[in-house]
PDB file of N, CA and C in Angstrom:
ATOM      1  N   MET C   1      15.117  15.439 -16.696  1.00  0.00           N
ATOM      2  CA  MET C   1      15.022  16.733 -16.077  1.00  0.00           C
ATOM      3  C   MET C   1      15.914  16.731 -14.843  1.00  0.00           C
ATOM      4  N   ALA C   2      16.859  17.627 -14.809  1.00  0.00           N
ATOM      5  CA  ALA C   2      17.797  17.695 -13.702  1.00  0.00           C
ATOM      6  C   ALA C   2      17.440  18.868 -12.797  1.00  0.00           C
ATOM      7  N   HIS C   3      17.717  18.711 -11.538  1.00  0.00           N
ATOM      8  CA  HIS C   3      17.464  19.753 -10.551  1.00  0.00           C
ATOM      9  C   HIS C   3      18.793  20.332 -10.075  1.00  0.00           C
ATOM     10  N   THR C   4      18.776  21.553  -9.648  1.00  0.00           N
ATOM     11  CA  THR C   4      19.972  22.195  -9.120  1.00  0.00           C
ATOM     12  C   THR C   4      19.925  22.159  -7.598  1.00  0.00           C
ATOM     13  N   SER C   5      21.018  21.697  -6.992  1.00  0.00           N
ATOM     14  CA  SER C   5      21.073  21.645  -5.535  1.00  0.00           C
ATOM     15  C   SER C   5      21.514  23.004  -5.002  1.00  0.00           C
ATOM     16  N   GLN C   6      21.659  23.114  -3.681  1.00  0.00           N
ATOM     17  CA  GLN C   6      22.013  24.387  -3.055  1.00  0.00           C
ATOM     18  C   GLN C   6      23.413  24.856  -3.432  1.00  0.00           C
ATOM     19  N   ASN C   7      24.323  23.925  -3.691  1.00  0.00           N
ATOM     20  CA  ASN C   7      25.676  24.332  -4.053  1.00  0.00           C
ATOM     21  C   ASN C   7      25.852  24.533  -5.553  1.00  0.00           C
ATOM     22  N   GLY C   8      24.775  24.464  -6.325  1.00  0.00           N
ATOM     23  CA  GLY C   8      24.819  24.757  -7.751  1.00  0.00           C
ATOM     24  C   GLY C   8      25.094  23.573  -8.643  1.00  0.00           C
ATOM     25  N   THR C   9      25.275  22.372  -8.087  1.00  0.00           N
ATOM     26  CA  THR C   9      25.510  21.205  -8.927  1.00  0.00           C
ATOM     27  C   THR C   9      24.180  20.625  -9.375  1.00  0.00           C
ATOM     28  N   LEU C  10      24.204  19.975 -10.511  1.00  0.00           N
ATOM     29  CA  LEU C  10      22.988  19.357 -11.031  1.00  0.00           C
ATOM     30  C   LEU C  10      22.819  17.979 -10.409  1.00  0.00           C
ATOM     31  N   THR C  11      21.621  17.689 -10.005  1.00  0.00           N
ATOM     32  CA  THR C  11      21.315  16.369  -9.456  1.00  0.00           C
ATOM     33  C   THR C  11      20.202  15.749 -10.275  1.00  0.00           C
ATOM     34  N   ALA C  12      20.294  14.449 -10.485  1.00  0.00           N
ATOM     35  CA  ALA C  12      19.260  13.735 -11.232  1.00  0.00           C
ATOM     36  C   ALA C  12      18.114  13.391 -10.288  1.00  0.00           C
ATOM     37  N   PRO C  13      16.891  13.332 -10.786  1.00  0.00           N
ATOM     38  CA  PRO C  13      15.783  12.942  -9.914  1.00  0.00           C
ATOM     39  C   PRO C  13      15.936  11.498  -9.454  1.00  0.00           C
ATOM     40  N   ARG C  14      15.365  11.209  -8.319  1.00  0.00           N
ATOM     41  CA  ARG C  14      15.454   9.866  -7.750  1.00  0.00           C
ATOM     42  C   ARG C  14      14.664   8.896  -8.608  1.00  0.00           C
ATOM     43  N   ALA C  15      15.260   7.758  -8.907  1.00  0.00           N
ATOM     44  CA  ALA C  15      14.620   6.767  -9.761  1.00  0.00           C
ATOM     45  C   ALA C  15      13.881   5.742  -8.915  1.00  0.00           C
ATOM     46  N   PHE C  16      12.910   5.069  -9.527  1.00  0.00           N
ATOM     47  CA  PHE C  16      12.126   4.049  -8.830  1.00  0.00           C
ATOM     48  C   PHE C  16      13.005   2.869  -8.453  1.00  0.00           C
ATOM     49  N   GLY C  17      13.906   2.471  -9.311  1.00  0.00           N
ATOM     50  CA  GLY C  17      14.736   1.300  -9.063  1.00  0.00           C
ATOM     51  C   GLY C  17      15.755   1.495  -7.964  1.00  0.00           C
ATOM     52  N   SER C  18      16.028   2.729  -7.568  1.00  0.00           N
ATOM     53  CA  SER C  18      17.042   2.969  -6.553  1.00  0.00           C
ATOM     54  C   SER C  18      16.450   3.026  -5.149  1.00  0.00           C
ATOM     55  N   GLY C  19      15.231   2.579  -4.963  1.00  0.00           N
ATOM     56  CA  GLY C  19      14.624   2.565  -3.638  1.00  0.00           C
ATOM     57  C   GLY C  19      13.835   3.806  -3.311  1.00  0.00           C
ATOM     58  N   TYR C  20      13.525   4.621  -4.288  1.00  0.00           N
ATOM     59  CA  TYR C  20      12.733   5.833  -4.081  1.00  0.00           C
ATOM     60  C   TYR C  20      11.409   5.692  -4.812  1.00  0.00           C
ATOM     61  N   LEU C  21      10.331   6.065  -4.156  1.00  0.00           N
ATOM     62  CA  LEU C  21       9.009   6.056  -4.770  1.00  0.00           C
ATOM     63  C   LEU C  21       8.371   7.405  -4.500  1.00  0.00           C
ATOM     64  N   PHE C  22       8.160   8.189  -5.549  1.00  0.00           N
ATOM     65  CA  PHE C  22       7.625   9.553  -5.446  1.00  0.00           C
ATOM     66  C   PHE C  22       8.482  10.413  -4.520  1.00  0.00           C
ATOM     67  N   GLY C  23       9.802  10.198  -4.545  1.00  0.00           N
ATOM     68  CA  GLY C  23      10.705  10.991  -3.733  1.00  0.00           C
ATOM     69  C   GLY C  23      10.886  10.499  -2.313  1.00  0.00           C
ATOM     70  N   VAL C  24      10.156   9.481  -1.901  1.00  0.00           N
ATOM     71  CA  VAL C  24      10.263   8.940  -0.541  1.00  0.00           C
ATOM     72  C   VAL C  24      11.362   7.873  -0.531  1.00  0.00           C
ATOM     73  N   PRO C  25      12.348   7.977   0.345  1.00  0.00           N
ATOM     74  CA  PRO C  25      13.453   7.009   0.363  1.00  0.00           C
ATOM     75  C   PRO C  25      13.050   5.695   1.025  1.00  0.00           C
ATOM     76  N   LEU C  26      12.389   4.818   0.271  1.00  0.00           N
ATOM     77  CA  LEU C  26      11.928   3.554   0.840  1.00  0.00           C
ATOM     78  C   LEU C  26      13.079   2.607   1.142  1.00  0.00           C
ATOM     79  N   GLY C  27      14.187   2.755   0.458  1.00  0.00           N
ATOM     80  CA  GLY C  27      15.331   1.888   0.694  1.00  0.00           C
ATOM     81  C   GLY C  27      16.068   2.203   1.979  1.00  0.00           C
ATOM     82  N   ASP C  28      15.769   3.319   2.614  1.00  0.00           N
ATOM     83  CA  ASP C  28      16.458   3.722   3.838  1.00  0.00           C
ATOM     84  C   ASP C  28      15.645   3.455   5.105  1.00  0.00           C
ATOM     85  N   LEU C  29      14.580   2.693   5.000  1.00  0.00           N
ATOM     86  CA  LEU C  29      13.734   2.428   6.158  1.00  0.00           C
ATOM     87  C   LEU C  29      14.332   1.323   7.017  1.00  0.00           C
ATOM     88  N   GLY C  30      14.102   1.405   8.323  1.00  0.00           N
ATOM     89  CA  GLY C  30      14.531   0.356   9.234  1.00  0.00           C
ATOM     90  C   GLY C  30      13.506  -0.769   9.273  1.00  0.00           C
ATOM     91  N   LEU C  31      13.781  -1.788  10.067  1.00  0.00           N
ATOM     92  CA  LEU C  31      12.891  -2.949  10.136  1.00  0.00           C
ATOM     93  C   LEU C  31      11.524  -2.563  10.713  1.00  0.00           C
ATOM     94  N   PHE C  32      11.515  -1.839  11.832  1.00  0.00           N
ATOM     95  CA  PHE C  32      10.241  -1.464  12.443  1.00  0.00           C
ATOM     96  C   PHE C  32       9.434  -0.559  11.518  1.00  0.00           C
ATOM     97  N   THR C  33      10.093   0.380  10.870  1.00  0.00           N
ATOM     98  CA  THR C  33       9.405   1.279   9.948  1.00  0.00           C
ATOM     99  C   THR C  33       8.858   0.515   8.755  1.00  0.00           C
ATOM    100  N   THR C  34       9.604  -0.469   8.273  1.00  0.00           N
ATOM    101  CA  THR C  34       9.135  -1.302   7.165  1.00  0.00           C
ATOM    102  C   THR C  34       7.872  -2.050   7.560  1.00  0.00           C
ATOM    103  N   LEU C  35       7.866  -2.643   8.750  1.00  0.00           N
ATOM    104  CA  LEU C  35       6.692  -3.376   9.213  1.00  0.00           C
ATOM    105  C   LEU C  35       5.505  -2.438   9.433  1.00  0.00           C
ATOM    106  N   LEU C  36       5.773  -1.269  10.002  1.00  0.00           N
ATOM    107  CA  LEU C  36       4.715  -0.301  10.264  1.00  0.00           C
ATOM    108  C   LEU C  36       4.111   0.239   8.969  1.00  0.00           C
ATOM    109  N   MET C  37       4.955   0.562   8.005  1.00  0.00           N
ATOM    110  CA  MET C  37       4.457   1.066   6.717  1.00  0.00           C
ATOM    111  C   MET C  37       3.668  -0.011   5.980  1.00  0.00           C
ATOM    112  N   SER C  38       4.123  -1.246   6.040  1.00  0.00           N
ATOM    113  CA  SER C  38       3.404  -2.339   5.388  1.00  0.00           C
ATOM    114  C   SER C  38       2.036  -2.540   6.017  1.00  0.00           C
ATOM    115  N   ALA C  39       1.970  -2.506   7.331  1.00  0.00           N
ATOM    116  CA  ALA C  39       0.684  -2.659   8.013  1.00  0.00           C
ATOM    117  C   ALA C  39      -0.253  -1.501   7.681  1.00  0.00           C
ATOM    118  N   ALA C  40       0.276  -0.294   7.631  1.00  0.00           N
ATOM    119  CA  ALA C  40      -0.554   0.874   7.315  1.00  0.00           C
ATOM    120  C   ALA C  40      -1.123   0.785   5.901  1.00  0.00           C
ATOM    121  N   VAL C  41      -0.315   0.361   4.959  1.00  0.00           N
ATOM    122  CA  VAL C  41      -0.796   0.236   3.580  1.00  0.00           C
ATOM    123  C   VAL C  41      -1.818  -0.898   3.483  1.00  0.00           C
ATOM    124  N   GLY C  42      -1.588  -1.992   4.207  1.00  0.00           N
ATOM    125  CA  GLY C  42      -2.549  -3.098   4.214  1.00  0.00           C
ATOM    126  C   GLY C  42      -3.890  -2.691   4.801  1.00  0.00           C
ATOM    127  N   PHE C  43      -3.866  -1.957   5.926  1.00  0.00           N
ATOM    128  CA  PHE C  43      -5.115  -1.466   6.521  1.00  0.00           C
ATOM    129  C   PHE C  43      -5.823  -0.496   5.587  1.00  0.00           C
ATOM    130  N   ALA C  44      -5.078   0.390   4.962  1.00  0.00           N
ATOM    131  CA  ALA C  44      -5.684   1.356   4.040  1.00  0.00           C
ATOM    132  C   ALA C  44      -6.338   0.640   2.862  1.00  0.00           C
ATOM    133  N   ALA C  45      -5.677  -0.393   2.346  1.00  0.00           N
ATOM    134  CA  ALA C  45      -6.254  -1.153   1.236  1.00  0.00           C
ATOM    135  C   ALA C  45      -7.513  -1.894   1.681  1.00  0.00           C
ATOM    136  N   PHE C  46      -7.492  -2.447   2.904  1.00  0.00           N
ATOM    137  CA  PHE C  46      -8.680  -3.121   3.435  1.00  0.00           C
ATOM    138  C   PHE C  46      -9.871  -2.171   3.507  1.00  0.00           C
ATOM    139  N   PHE C  47      -9.649  -1.001   4.103  1.00  0.00           N
ATOM    140  CA  PHE C  47     -10.753  -0.062   4.279  1.00  0.00           C
ATOM    141  C   PHE C  47     -11.221   0.527   2.955  1.00  0.00           C
ATOM    142  N   ALA C  48     -10.303   0.812   2.048  1.00  0.00           N
ATOM    143  CA  ALA C  48     -10.691   1.371   0.747  1.00  0.00           C
ATOM    144  C   ALA C  48     -11.480   0.356  -0.081  1.00  0.00           C
ATOM    145  N   SER C  49     -11.028  -0.891  -0.100  1.00  0.00           N
ATOM    146  CA  SER C  49     -11.747  -1.898  -0.882  1.00  0.00           C
ATOM    147  C   SER C  49     -13.093  -2.243  -0.243  1.00  0.00           C
ATOM    148  N   THR C  50     -13.166  -2.247   1.075  1.00  0.00           N
ATOM    149  CA  THR C  50     -14.441  -2.484   1.755  1.00  0.00           C
ATOM    150  C   THR C  50     -15.422  -1.357   1.459  1.00  0.00           C
ATOM    151  N   PHE C  51     -14.943  -0.131   1.487  1.00  0.00           N
ATOM    152  CA  PHE C  51     -15.791   1.019   1.161  1.00  0.00           C
ATOM    153  C   PHE C  51     -16.330   0.905  -0.263  1.00  0.00           C
ATOM    154  N   CYS C  52     -15.458   0.585  -1.217  1.00  0.00           N
ATOM    155  CA  CYS C  52     -15.908   0.453  -2.610  1.00  0.00           C
ATOM    156  C   CYS C  52     -16.912  -0.684  -2.766  1.00  0.00           C
ATOM    157  N   ALA C  53     -16.696  -1.776  -2.043  1.00  0.00           N
ATOM    158  CA  ALA C  53     -17.631  -2.896  -2.123  1.00  0.00           C
ATOM    159  C   ALA C  53     -18.981  -2.532  -1.511  1.00  0.00           C
ATOM    160  N   ILE C  54     -18.992  -1.793  -0.425  1.00  0.00           N
ATOM    161  CA  ILE C  54     -20.260  -1.365   0.182  1.00  0.00           C
ATOM    162  C   ILE C  54     -21.015  -0.443  -0.764  1.00  0.00           C
ATOM    163  N   ILE C  55     -20.322   0.484  -1.371  1.00  0.00           N
ATOM    164  CA  ILE C  55     -20.966   1.385  -2.329  1.00  0.00           C
ATOM    165  C   ILE C  55     -21.532   0.590  -3.505  1.00  0.00           C
ATOM    166  N   THR C  56     -20.794  -0.385  -3.986  1.00  0.00           N
ATOM    167  CA  THR C  56     -21.274  -1.232  -5.079  1.00  0.00           C
ATOM    168  C   THR C  56     -22.532  -1.986  -4.676  1.00  0.00           C
ATOM    169  N   LEU C  57     -22.561  -2.544  -3.464  1.00  0.00           N
ATOM    170  CA  LEU C  57     -23.755  -3.250  -3.004  1.00  0.00           C
ATOM    171  C   LEU C  57     -24.936  -2.300  -2.792  1.00  0.00           C
ATOM    172  N   LEU C  58     -24.671  -1.072  -2.413  1.00  0.00           N
ATOM    173  CA  LEU C  58     -25.760  -0.097  -2.305  1.00  0.00           C
ATOM    174  C   LEU C  58     -26.384   0.180  -3.663  1.00  0.00           C
ATOM    175  N   PHE C  59     -25.547   0.333  -4.678  1.00  0.00           N
ATOM    176  CA  PHE C  59     -26.081   0.522  -6.033  1.00  0.00           C
ATOM    177  C   PHE C  59     -26.843  -0.718  -6.507  1.00  0.00           C
ATOM    178  N   TYR C  60     -26.351  -1.904  -6.150  1.00  0.00           N
ATOM    179  CA  TYR C  60     -27.051  -3.144  -6.483  1.00  0.00           C
ATOM    180  C   TYR C  60     -28.419  -3.183  -5.797  1.00  0.00           C
ATOM    181  N   LYS C  61     -28.470  -2.767  -4.534  1.00  0.00           N
ATOM    182  CA  LYS C  61     -29.739  -2.750  -3.798  1.00  0.00           C
ATOM    183  C   LYS C  61     -30.732  -1.786  -4.430  1.00  0.00           C
ATOM    184  N   VAL C  62     -30.259  -0.623  -4.829  1.00  0.00           N
ATOM    185  CA  VAL C  62     -31.139   0.361  -5.451  1.00  0.00           C
ATOM    186  C   VAL C  62     -31.646  -0.144  -6.805  1.00  0.00           C
ATOM    187  N   ALA C  63     -30.764  -0.799  -7.560  1.00  0.00           N
ATOM    188  CA  ALA C  63     -31.135  -1.247  -8.901  1.00  0.00           C
ATOM    189  C   ALA C  63     -32.068  -2.448  -8.880  1.00  0.00           C
ATOM    190  N   THR C  64     -31.899  -3.347  -7.921  1.00  0.00           N
ATOM    191  CA  THR C  64     -32.673  -4.596  -7.942  1.00  0.00           C
ATOM    192  C   THR C  64     -33.706  -4.695  -6.833  1.00  0.00           C
ATOM    193  N   SER C  65     -33.695  -3.841  -5.871  1.00  0.00           N
ATOM    194  CA  SER C  65     -34.582  -3.880  -4.704  1.00  0.00           C
ATOM    195  C   SER C  65     -34.401  -5.124  -3.850  1.00  0.00           C
ATOM    196  N   HIS C  66     -33.308  -5.834  -4.011  1.00  0.00           N
ATOM    197  CA  HIS C  66     -32.967  -6.968  -3.148  1.00  0.00           C
ATOM    198  C   HIS C  66     -32.029  -6.479  -2.053  1.00  0.00           C
ATOM    199  N   MET C  67     -32.191  -7.029  -0.869  1.00  0.00           N
ATOM    200  CA  MET C  67     -31.318  -6.651   0.240  1.00  0.00           C
ATOM    201  C   MET C  67     -30.119  -7.589   0.272  1.00  0.00           C
ATOM    202  N   PRO C  68     -28.933  -7.113  -0.122  1.00  0.00           N
ATOM    203  CA  PRO C  68     -27.752  -7.985  -0.105  1.00  0.00           C
ATOM    204  C   PRO C  68     -27.184  -8.108   1.311  1.00  0.00           C
ATOM    205  N   ASP C  69     -26.390  -9.133   1.515  1.00  0.00           N
ATOM    206  CA  ASP C  69     -25.712  -9.336   2.793  1.00  0.00           C
ATOM    207  C   ASP C  69     -24.412  -8.528   2.774  1.00  0.00           C
ATOM    208  N   PHE C  70     -24.361  -7.474   3.566  1.00  0.00           N
ATOM    209  CA  PHE C  70     -23.219  -6.570   3.534  1.00  0.00           C
ATOM    210  C   PHE C  70     -21.980  -7.139   4.205  1.00  0.00           C
ATOM    211  N   THR C  71     -22.105  -8.269   4.887  1.00  0.00           N
ATOM    212  CA  THR C  71     -20.915  -8.868   5.491  1.00  0.00           C
ATOM    213  C   THR C  71     -19.972  -9.438   4.442  1.00  0.00           C
ATOM    214  N   ILE C  72     -20.483  -9.671   3.229  1.00  0.00           N
ATOM    215  CA  ILE C  72     -19.589 -10.192   2.188  1.00  0.00           C
ATOM    216  C   ILE C  72     -18.557  -9.155   1.769  1.00  0.00           C
ATOM    217  N   THR C  73     -18.859  -7.872   2.012  1.00  0.00           N
ATOM    218  CA  THR C  73     -17.879  -6.857   1.655  1.00  0.00           C
ATOM    219  C   THR C  73     -16.609  -6.990   2.493  1.00  0.00           C
ATOM    220  N   TYR C  74     -16.743  -7.411   3.737  1.00  0.00           N
ATOM    221  CA  TYR C  74     -15.576  -7.607   4.591  1.00  0.00           C
ATOM    222  C   TYR C  74     -14.875  -8.925   4.287  1.00  0.00           C
ATOM    223  N   LYS C  75     -15.666  -9.999   4.192  1.00  0.00           N
ATOM    224  CA  LYS C  75     -15.098 -11.337   4.047  1.00  0.00           C
ATOM    225  C   LYS C  75     -14.552 -11.614   2.651  1.00  0.00           C
ATOM    226  N   TRP C  76     -15.278 -11.210   1.622  1.00  0.00           N
ATOM    227  CA  TRP C  76     -14.905 -11.593   0.265  1.00  0.00           C
ATOM    228  C   TRP C  76     -14.141 -10.517  -0.492  1.00  0.00           C
ATOM    229  N   VAL C  77     -14.200  -9.291  -0.036  1.00  0.00           N
ATOM    230  CA  VAL C  77     -13.518  -8.210  -0.751  1.00  0.00           C
ATOM    231  C   VAL C  77     -12.428  -7.585   0.122  1.00  0.00           C
ATOM    232  N   GLY C  78     -12.808  -7.035   1.251  1.00  0.00           N
ATOM    233  CA  GLY C  78     -11.864  -6.288   2.080  1.00  0.00           C
ATOM    234  C   GLY C  78     -10.710  -7.119   2.606  1.00  0.00           C
ATOM    235  N   LEU C  79     -11.014  -8.261   3.198  1.00  0.00           N
ATOM    236  CA  LEU C  79      -9.966  -9.094   3.785  1.00  0.00           C
ATOM    237  C   LEU C  79      -8.984  -9.622   2.746  1.00  0.00           C
ATOM    238  N   PRO C  80      -9.440 -10.217   1.639  1.00  0.00           N
ATOM    239  CA  PRO C  80      -8.457 -10.691   0.652  1.00  0.00           C
ATOM    240  C   PRO C  80      -7.596  -9.570   0.063  1.00  0.00           C
ATOM    241  N   VAL C  81      -8.214  -8.435  -0.243  1.00  0.00           N
ATOM    242  CA  VAL C  81      -7.440  -7.329  -0.807  1.00  0.00           C
ATOM    243  C   VAL C  81      -6.434  -6.817   0.218  1.00  0.00           C
ATOM    244  N   GLY C  82      -6.853  -6.663   1.456  1.00  0.00           N
ATOM    245  CA  GLY C  82      -5.947  -6.188   2.500  1.00  0.00           C
ATOM    246  C   GLY C  82      -4.776  -7.125   2.727  1.00  0.00           C
ATOM    247  N   VAL C  83      -5.038  -8.429   2.755  1.00  0.00           N
ATOM    248  CA  VAL C  83      -3.967  -9.405   2.975  1.00  0.00           C
ATOM    249  C   VAL C  83      -2.995  -9.423   1.796  1.00  0.00           C
ATOM    250  N   VAL C  84      -3.523  -9.387   0.577  1.00  0.00           N
ATOM    251  CA  VAL C  84      -2.655  -9.397  -0.608  1.00  0.00           C
ATOM    252  C   VAL C  84      -1.777  -8.145  -0.651  1.00  0.00           C
ATOM    253  N   VAL C  85      -2.365  -6.993  -0.400  1.00  0.00           N
ATOM    254  CA  VAL C  85      -1.579  -5.753  -0.407  1.00  0.00           C
ATOM    255  C   VAL C  85      -0.556  -5.757   0.727  1.00  0.00           C
ATOM    256  N   LEU C  86      -0.926  -6.261   1.890  1.00  0.00           N
ATOM    257  CA  LEU C  86       0.012  -6.360   3.003  1.00  0.00           C
ATOM    258  C   LEU C  86       1.200  -7.241   2.632  1.00  0.00           C
ATOM    259  N   LEU C  87       0.937  -8.399   2.037  1.00  0.00           N
ATOM    260  CA  LEU C  87       2.013  -9.310   1.663  1.00  0.00           C
ATOM    261  C   LEU C  87       2.899  -8.723   0.567  1.00  0.00           C
ATOM    262  N   LEU C  88       2.292  -8.074  -0.420  1.00  0.00           N
ATOM    263  CA  LEU C  88       3.084  -7.450  -1.480  1.00  0.00           C
ATOM    264  C   LEU C  88       3.954  -6.320  -0.936  1.00  0.00           C
ATOM    265  N   THR C  89       3.388  -5.523  -0.052  1.00  0.00           N
ATOM    266  CA  THR C  89       4.151  -4.423   0.537  1.00  0.00           C
ATOM    267  C   THR C  89       5.271  -4.954   1.422  1.00  0.00           C
ATOM    268  N   LEU C  90       4.986  -5.990   2.203  1.00  0.00           N
ATOM    269  CA  LEU C  90       6.040  -6.596   3.024  1.00  0.00           C
ATOM    270  C   LEU C  90       7.152  -7.175   2.159  1.00  0.00           C
ATOM    271  N   ALA C  91       6.775  -7.806   1.058  1.00  0.00           N
ATOM    272  CA  ALA C  91       7.785  -8.379   0.169  1.00  0.00           C
ATOM    273  C   ALA C  91       8.655  -7.291  -0.447  1.00  0.00           C
ATOM    274  N   TYR C  92       8.046  -6.222  -0.933  1.00  0.00           N
ATOM    275  CA  TYR C  92       8.811  -5.152  -1.572  1.00  0.00           C
ATOM    276  C   TYR C  92       9.695  -4.418  -0.570  1.00  0.00           C
ATOM    277  N   LEU C  93       9.100  -3.942   0.517  1.00  0.00           N
ATOM    278  CA  LEU C  93       9.885  -3.197   1.493  1.00  0.00           C
ATOM    279  C   LEU C  93      10.878  -4.097   2.227  1.00  0.00           C
ATOM    280  N   GLY C  94      10.512  -5.357   2.420  1.00  0.00           N
ATOM    281  CA  GLY C  94      11.432  -6.298   3.062  1.00  0.00           C
ATOM    282  C   GLY C  94      12.663  -6.569   2.218  1.00  0.00           C
ATOM    283  N   THR C  95      12.487  -6.710   0.903  1.00  0.00           N
ATOM    284  CA  THR C  95      13.644  -6.925   0.040  1.00  0.00           C
ATOM    285  C   THR C  95      14.542  -5.690   0.015  1.00  0.00           C
ATOM    286  N   LEU C  96      13.937  -4.502   0.034  1.00  0.00           N
ATOM    287  CA  LEU C  96      14.756  -3.286   0.099  1.00  0.00           C
ATOM    288  C   LEU C  96      15.555  -3.239   1.397  1.00  0.00           C
ATOM    289  N   TRP C  97      14.927  -3.637   2.510  1.00  0.00           N
ATOM    290  CA  TRP C  97      15.608  -3.637   3.797  1.00  0.00           C
ATOM    291  C   TRP C  97      16.746  -4.665   3.815  1.00  0.00           C
ATOM    292  N   VAL C  98      16.482  -5.873   3.288  1.00  0.00           N
ATOM    293  CA  VAL C  98      17.504  -6.922   3.259  1.00  0.00           C
ATOM    294  C   VAL C  98      18.667  -6.498   2.358  1.00  0.00           C
ATOM    295  N   LYS C  99      18.369  -5.910   1.201  1.00  0.00           N
ATOM    296  CA  LYS C  99      19.442  -5.455   0.302  1.00  0.00           C
ATOM    297  C   LYS C  99      20.321  -4.408   0.995  1.00  0.00           C
ATOM    298  N   ARG C 100      19.677  -3.507   1.726  1.00  0.00           N
ATOM    299  CA  ARG C 100      20.459  -2.478   2.420  1.00  0.00           C
ATOM    300  C   ARG C 100      21.329  -3.097   3.508  1.00  0.00           C
ATOM    301  N   LYS C 101      20.798  -4.080   4.244  1.00  0.00           N
ATOM    302  CA  LYS C 101      21.566  -4.730   5.297  1.00  0.00           C
ATOM    303  C   LYS C 101      22.743  -5.523   4.702  1.00  0.00           C
ATOM    304  N   LEU C 102      22.514  -6.198   3.585  1.00  0.00           N
ATOM    305  CA  LEU C 102      23.595  -6.956   2.957  1.00  0.00           C
ATOM    306  C   LEU C 102      24.662  -6.040   2.369  1.00  0.00           C
ATOM    307  N   ARG C 103      24.238  -4.880   1.877  1.00  0.00           N
ATOM    308  CA  ARG C 103      25.166  -3.922   1.298  1.00  0.00           C
ATOM    309  C   ARG C 103      26.071  -3.324   2.381  1.00  0.00           C
ATOM    310  N   LYS C 104      25.505  -3.059   3.555  1.00  0.00           N
ATOM    311  CA  LYS C 104      26.291  -2.485   4.659  1.00  0.00           C
ATOM    312  C   LYS C 104      27.188  -3.520   5.339  1.00  0.00           C
ATOM    313  N   GLY C 105      26.685  -4.733   5.442  1.00  0.00           N
ATOM    314  CA  GLY C 105      27.410  -5.759   6.206  1.00  0.00           C
ATOM    315  C   GLY C 105      28.389  -6.455   5.391  1.00  0.00           C
TER     316      GLY C 105
END
């Protein structure tokens, strides 16, 4: 599916392999922006996985009438997921940043 630009020429949609994800130019980010975006995604993954783990333990408590230790949601679920997502995001965005720097230099 091609789009028409303002001057009437057809443009192809941005592809995932060219450094674009959902139209966001991830390949054009600077070093600070790369680090900031990676940290934001890591924090979001930490909080989302912790929330899901707390909800799961609440359902477990209702089903079994046992009081679970809710600190495991942070230590065993939230922290590992947040760290893994942070590292994956840093690796992906970092390689895009390095490729752009090598291409320019």
